[in-house]
Tab-separated table of C-alpha atoms in Angstrom:
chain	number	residue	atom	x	y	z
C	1	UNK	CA	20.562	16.456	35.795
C	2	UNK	CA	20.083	13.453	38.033
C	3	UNK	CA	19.156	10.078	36.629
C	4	UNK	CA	15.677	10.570	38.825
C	5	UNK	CA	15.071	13.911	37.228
C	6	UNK	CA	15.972	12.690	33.646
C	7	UNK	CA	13.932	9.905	33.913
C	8	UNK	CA	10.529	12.050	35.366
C	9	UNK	CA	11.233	14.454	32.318
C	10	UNK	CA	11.274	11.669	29.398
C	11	UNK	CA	8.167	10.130	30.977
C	12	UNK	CA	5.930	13.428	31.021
C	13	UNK	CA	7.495	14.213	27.398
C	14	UNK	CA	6.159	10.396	26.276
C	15	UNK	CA	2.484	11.050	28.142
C	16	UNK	CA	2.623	14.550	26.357
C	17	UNK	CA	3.122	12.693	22.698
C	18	UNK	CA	1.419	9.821	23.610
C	19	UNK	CA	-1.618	12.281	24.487
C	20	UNK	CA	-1.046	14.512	21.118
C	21	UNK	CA	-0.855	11.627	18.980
C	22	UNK	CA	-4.451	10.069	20.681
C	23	UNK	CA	-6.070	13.607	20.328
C	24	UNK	CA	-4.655	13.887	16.512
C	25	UNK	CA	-6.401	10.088	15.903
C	26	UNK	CA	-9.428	11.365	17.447
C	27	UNK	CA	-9.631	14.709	15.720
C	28	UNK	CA	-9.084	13.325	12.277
C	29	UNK	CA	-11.668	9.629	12.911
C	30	UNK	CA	-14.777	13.089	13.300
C	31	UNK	CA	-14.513	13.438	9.717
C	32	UNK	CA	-15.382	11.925	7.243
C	33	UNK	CA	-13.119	10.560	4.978
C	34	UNK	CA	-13.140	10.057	1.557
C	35	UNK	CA	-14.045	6.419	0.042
C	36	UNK	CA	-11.473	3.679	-1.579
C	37	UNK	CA	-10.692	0.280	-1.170
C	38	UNK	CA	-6.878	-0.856	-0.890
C	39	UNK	CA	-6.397	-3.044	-3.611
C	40	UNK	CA	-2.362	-3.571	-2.796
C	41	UNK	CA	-0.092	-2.197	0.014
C	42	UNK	CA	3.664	-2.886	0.808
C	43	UNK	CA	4.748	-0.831	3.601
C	44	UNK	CA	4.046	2.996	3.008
C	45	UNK	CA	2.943	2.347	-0.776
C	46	UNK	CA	-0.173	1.526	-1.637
C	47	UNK	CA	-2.786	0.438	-4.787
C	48	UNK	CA	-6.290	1.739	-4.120
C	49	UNK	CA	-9.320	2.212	-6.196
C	50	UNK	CA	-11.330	5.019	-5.547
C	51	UNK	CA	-15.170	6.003	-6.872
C	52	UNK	CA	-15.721	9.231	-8.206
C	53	UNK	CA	-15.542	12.158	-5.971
C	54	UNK	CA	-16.935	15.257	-6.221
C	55	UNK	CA	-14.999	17.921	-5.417
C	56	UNK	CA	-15.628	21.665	-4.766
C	57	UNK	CA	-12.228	23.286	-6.074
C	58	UNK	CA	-9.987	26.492	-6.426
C	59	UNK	CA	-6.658	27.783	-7.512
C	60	UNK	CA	-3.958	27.590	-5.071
C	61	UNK	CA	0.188	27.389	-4.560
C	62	UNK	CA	0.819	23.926	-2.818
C	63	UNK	CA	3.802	25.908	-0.676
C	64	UNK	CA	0.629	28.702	0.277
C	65	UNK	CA	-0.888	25.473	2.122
C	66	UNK	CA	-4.076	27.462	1.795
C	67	UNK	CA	-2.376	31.269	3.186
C	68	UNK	CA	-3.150	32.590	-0.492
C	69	UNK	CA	-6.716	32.587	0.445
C	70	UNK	CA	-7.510	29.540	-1.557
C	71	UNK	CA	-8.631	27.186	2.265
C	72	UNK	CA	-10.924	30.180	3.116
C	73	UNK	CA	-12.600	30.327	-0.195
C	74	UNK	CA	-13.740	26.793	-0.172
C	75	UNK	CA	-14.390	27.158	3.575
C	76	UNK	CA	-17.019	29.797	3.027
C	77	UNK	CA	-18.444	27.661	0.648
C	78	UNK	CA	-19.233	25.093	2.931
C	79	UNK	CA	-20.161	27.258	5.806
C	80	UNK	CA	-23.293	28.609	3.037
C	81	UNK	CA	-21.736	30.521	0.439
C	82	UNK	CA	-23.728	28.314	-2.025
C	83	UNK	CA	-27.080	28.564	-3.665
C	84	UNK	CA	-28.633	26.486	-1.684
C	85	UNK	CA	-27.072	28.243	1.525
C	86	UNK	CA	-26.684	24.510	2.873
C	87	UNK	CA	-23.653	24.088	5.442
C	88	UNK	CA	-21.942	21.221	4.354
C	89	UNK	CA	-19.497	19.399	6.849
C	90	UNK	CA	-15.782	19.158	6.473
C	91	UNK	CA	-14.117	16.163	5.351
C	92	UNK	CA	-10.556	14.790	4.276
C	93	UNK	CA	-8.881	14.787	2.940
C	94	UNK	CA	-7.867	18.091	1.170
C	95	UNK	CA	-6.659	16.857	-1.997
C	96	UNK	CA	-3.994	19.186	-4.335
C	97	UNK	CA	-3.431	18.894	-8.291
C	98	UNK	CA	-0.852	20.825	-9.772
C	99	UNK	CA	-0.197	20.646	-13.754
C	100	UNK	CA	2.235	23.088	-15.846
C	101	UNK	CA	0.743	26.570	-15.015
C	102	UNK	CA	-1.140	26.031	-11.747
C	103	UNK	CA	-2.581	24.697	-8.556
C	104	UNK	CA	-6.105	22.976	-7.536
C	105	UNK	CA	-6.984	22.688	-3.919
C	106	UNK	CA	-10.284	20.718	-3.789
C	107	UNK	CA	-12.636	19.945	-0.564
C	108	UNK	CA	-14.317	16.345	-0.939
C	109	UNK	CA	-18.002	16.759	-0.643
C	110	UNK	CA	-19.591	14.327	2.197
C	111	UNK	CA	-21.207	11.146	0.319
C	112	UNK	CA	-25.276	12.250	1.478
C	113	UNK	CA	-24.471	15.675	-0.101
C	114	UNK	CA	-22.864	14.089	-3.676
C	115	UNK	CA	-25.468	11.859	-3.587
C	116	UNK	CA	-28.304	14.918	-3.082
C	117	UNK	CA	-26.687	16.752	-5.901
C	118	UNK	CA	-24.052	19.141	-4.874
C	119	UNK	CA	-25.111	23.245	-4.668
C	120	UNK	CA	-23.363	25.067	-6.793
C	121	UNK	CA	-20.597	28.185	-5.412
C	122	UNK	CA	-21.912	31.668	-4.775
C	123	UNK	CA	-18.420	32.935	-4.108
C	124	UNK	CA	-15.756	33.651	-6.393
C	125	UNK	CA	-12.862	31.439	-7.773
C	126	UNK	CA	-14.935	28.299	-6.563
C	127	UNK	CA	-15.879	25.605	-8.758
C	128	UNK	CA	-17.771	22.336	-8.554
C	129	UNK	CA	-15.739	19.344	-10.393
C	130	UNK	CA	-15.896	15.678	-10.548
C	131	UNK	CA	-12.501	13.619	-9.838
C	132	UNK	CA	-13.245	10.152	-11.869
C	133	UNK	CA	-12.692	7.214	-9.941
C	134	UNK	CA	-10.042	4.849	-10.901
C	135	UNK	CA	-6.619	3.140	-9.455
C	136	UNK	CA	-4.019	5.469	-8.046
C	137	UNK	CA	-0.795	4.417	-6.817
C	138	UNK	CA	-0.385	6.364	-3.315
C	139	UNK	CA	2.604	6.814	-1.209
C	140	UNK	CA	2.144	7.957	2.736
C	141	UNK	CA	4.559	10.128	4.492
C	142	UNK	CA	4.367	12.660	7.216
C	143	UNK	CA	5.894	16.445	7.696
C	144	UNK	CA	4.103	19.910	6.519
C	145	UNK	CA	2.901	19.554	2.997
C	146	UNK	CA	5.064	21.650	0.689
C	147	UNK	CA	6.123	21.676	-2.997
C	148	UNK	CA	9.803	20.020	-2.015
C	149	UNK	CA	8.454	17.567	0.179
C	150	UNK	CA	5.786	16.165	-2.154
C	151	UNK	CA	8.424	15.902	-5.592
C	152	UNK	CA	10.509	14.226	-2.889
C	153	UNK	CA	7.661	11.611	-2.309
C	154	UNK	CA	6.329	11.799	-5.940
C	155	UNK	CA	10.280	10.319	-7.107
C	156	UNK	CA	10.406	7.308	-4.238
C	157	UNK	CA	6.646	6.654	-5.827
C	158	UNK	CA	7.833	6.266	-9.091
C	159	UNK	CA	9.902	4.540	-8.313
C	160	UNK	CA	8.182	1.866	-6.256
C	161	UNK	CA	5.873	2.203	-9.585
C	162	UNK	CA	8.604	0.532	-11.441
C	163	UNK	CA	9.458	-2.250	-9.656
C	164	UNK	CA	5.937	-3.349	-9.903
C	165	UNK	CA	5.628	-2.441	-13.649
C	166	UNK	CA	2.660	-0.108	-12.991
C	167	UNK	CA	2.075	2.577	-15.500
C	168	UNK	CA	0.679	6.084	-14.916
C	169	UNK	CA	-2.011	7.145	-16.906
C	170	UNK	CA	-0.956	9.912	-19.434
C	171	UNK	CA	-3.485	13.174	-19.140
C	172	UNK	CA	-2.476	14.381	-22.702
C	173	UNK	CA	-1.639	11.613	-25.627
C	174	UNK	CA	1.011	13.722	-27.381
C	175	UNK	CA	3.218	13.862	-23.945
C	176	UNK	CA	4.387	10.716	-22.228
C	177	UNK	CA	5.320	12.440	-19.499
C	178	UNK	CA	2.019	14.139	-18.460
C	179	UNK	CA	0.448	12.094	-15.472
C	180	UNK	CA	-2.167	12.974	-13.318
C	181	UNK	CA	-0.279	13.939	-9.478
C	182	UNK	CA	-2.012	14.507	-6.694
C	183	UNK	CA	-1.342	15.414	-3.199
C	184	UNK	CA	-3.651	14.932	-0.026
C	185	UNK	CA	-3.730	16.167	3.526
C	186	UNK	CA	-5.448	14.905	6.452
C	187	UNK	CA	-5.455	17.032	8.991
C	188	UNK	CA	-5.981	20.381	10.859
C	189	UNK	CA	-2.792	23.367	10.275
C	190	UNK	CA	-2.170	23.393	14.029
C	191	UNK	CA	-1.304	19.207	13.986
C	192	UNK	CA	2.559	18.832	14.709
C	193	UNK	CA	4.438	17.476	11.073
C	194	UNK	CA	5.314	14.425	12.758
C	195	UNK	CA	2.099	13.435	13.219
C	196	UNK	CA	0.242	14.551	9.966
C	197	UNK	CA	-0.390	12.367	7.340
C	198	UNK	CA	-0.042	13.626	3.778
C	199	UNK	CA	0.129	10.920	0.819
C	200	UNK	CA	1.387	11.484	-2.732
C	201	UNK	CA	-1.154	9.594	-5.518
C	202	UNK	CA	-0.619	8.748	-9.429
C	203	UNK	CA	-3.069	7.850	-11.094
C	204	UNK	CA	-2.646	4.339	-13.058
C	205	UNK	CA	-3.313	3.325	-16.285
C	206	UNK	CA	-6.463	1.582	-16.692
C	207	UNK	CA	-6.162	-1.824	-17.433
């Protein structure tokens, strides 16, 4: 390949990312996102404190990314399968919970519907729960959300955790090791794992 045709070829491939990674920005600033004010942040780690969210929540498998049925059950849900039949409007992120026997995908209700009072499910497996505000410890990363990929970010947050003698809250008092996990996704299945952004969050002890 001649240095002419090399060169034409790397610039289309950087107007092509360049182009995905604009569209990507755009297509994840049209939702809205869920509250929280950055209390710390050292590179990809961050403190935050969020308000309480309500969330309207089903069983999942975090490797399923939503294939086991779980993404269309809270999708129908906002689209009107609710008692008030109200469409509600996406938002982000998607959070994940995962404790010793399963999975909980939630979908952040929108702020004006919260706020309203939040219609309860119609459809089966869905249920409406609050997630209590608080400080979380958060790490950022990108790639397709799986199981693997989020213990791999969970450790490097723990970590960071230590070397800034934070301390996870414990979720039951006769296990040290029980701590509230979370992982969140921002954005649409199609987005290239390069360019998603997925963040790993522990909740902290309260002070």
């Amino acid at each position: 390949m001649t240095r002419k045709r090399m060169t034409y070829m790397l610039g289309i491939a950087a107007v092509a990312v360049i182009g995905v990674l604009g569209w990507n920005m755009t297509a994840r600033a049209g939702y809205e996102s869920a509250e929280y004010k950055v209390i710390e942040k050292d590179g990809k780690f961050e403190i935050r404190e969020y308000p309480d969210l309500m969330l309207a929540s089903t069983t999942t498998q975090i490797d399923a990314q939503g294939r086991d049925g779980s993404f269309m059950k809270l999708f129908r849900y906002i689209s009107g399968a609710n008692q008030a039949e109200q469409k509600i409007s996406m938002t982000t992120p998607v959070f994940m919970e995962k404790d010793e026997t399963e999975a909980q995908m939630g979908f952040v209700m929108p702020k004006e519907v919260a706020v309203a009072g939040t219609p309860q499910p119609t459809g089966e497996g869905v249920a409406i729960r609050k997630r209590a505000g608080g400080r979380f410890a958060v790490i950022r990363f990108s790639g397709r959300l799986s199981e693997k990929l989020a213990k791999e970010n969970e450790t490097k947050l723990r970590e960071w955790m230590k070397t800034k003698n934070l301390t996870a809250a414990q979720t039951n008092s006769d296990d040290p090791e029980s701590t509230n996990v979370e992982s969140a996704s921002y954005d649409p299945p199609f987005t290239p794992g390069p360019l998603r952004r997925n963040e790993v969050l522990i909740r902290l002890q309260p002070e």
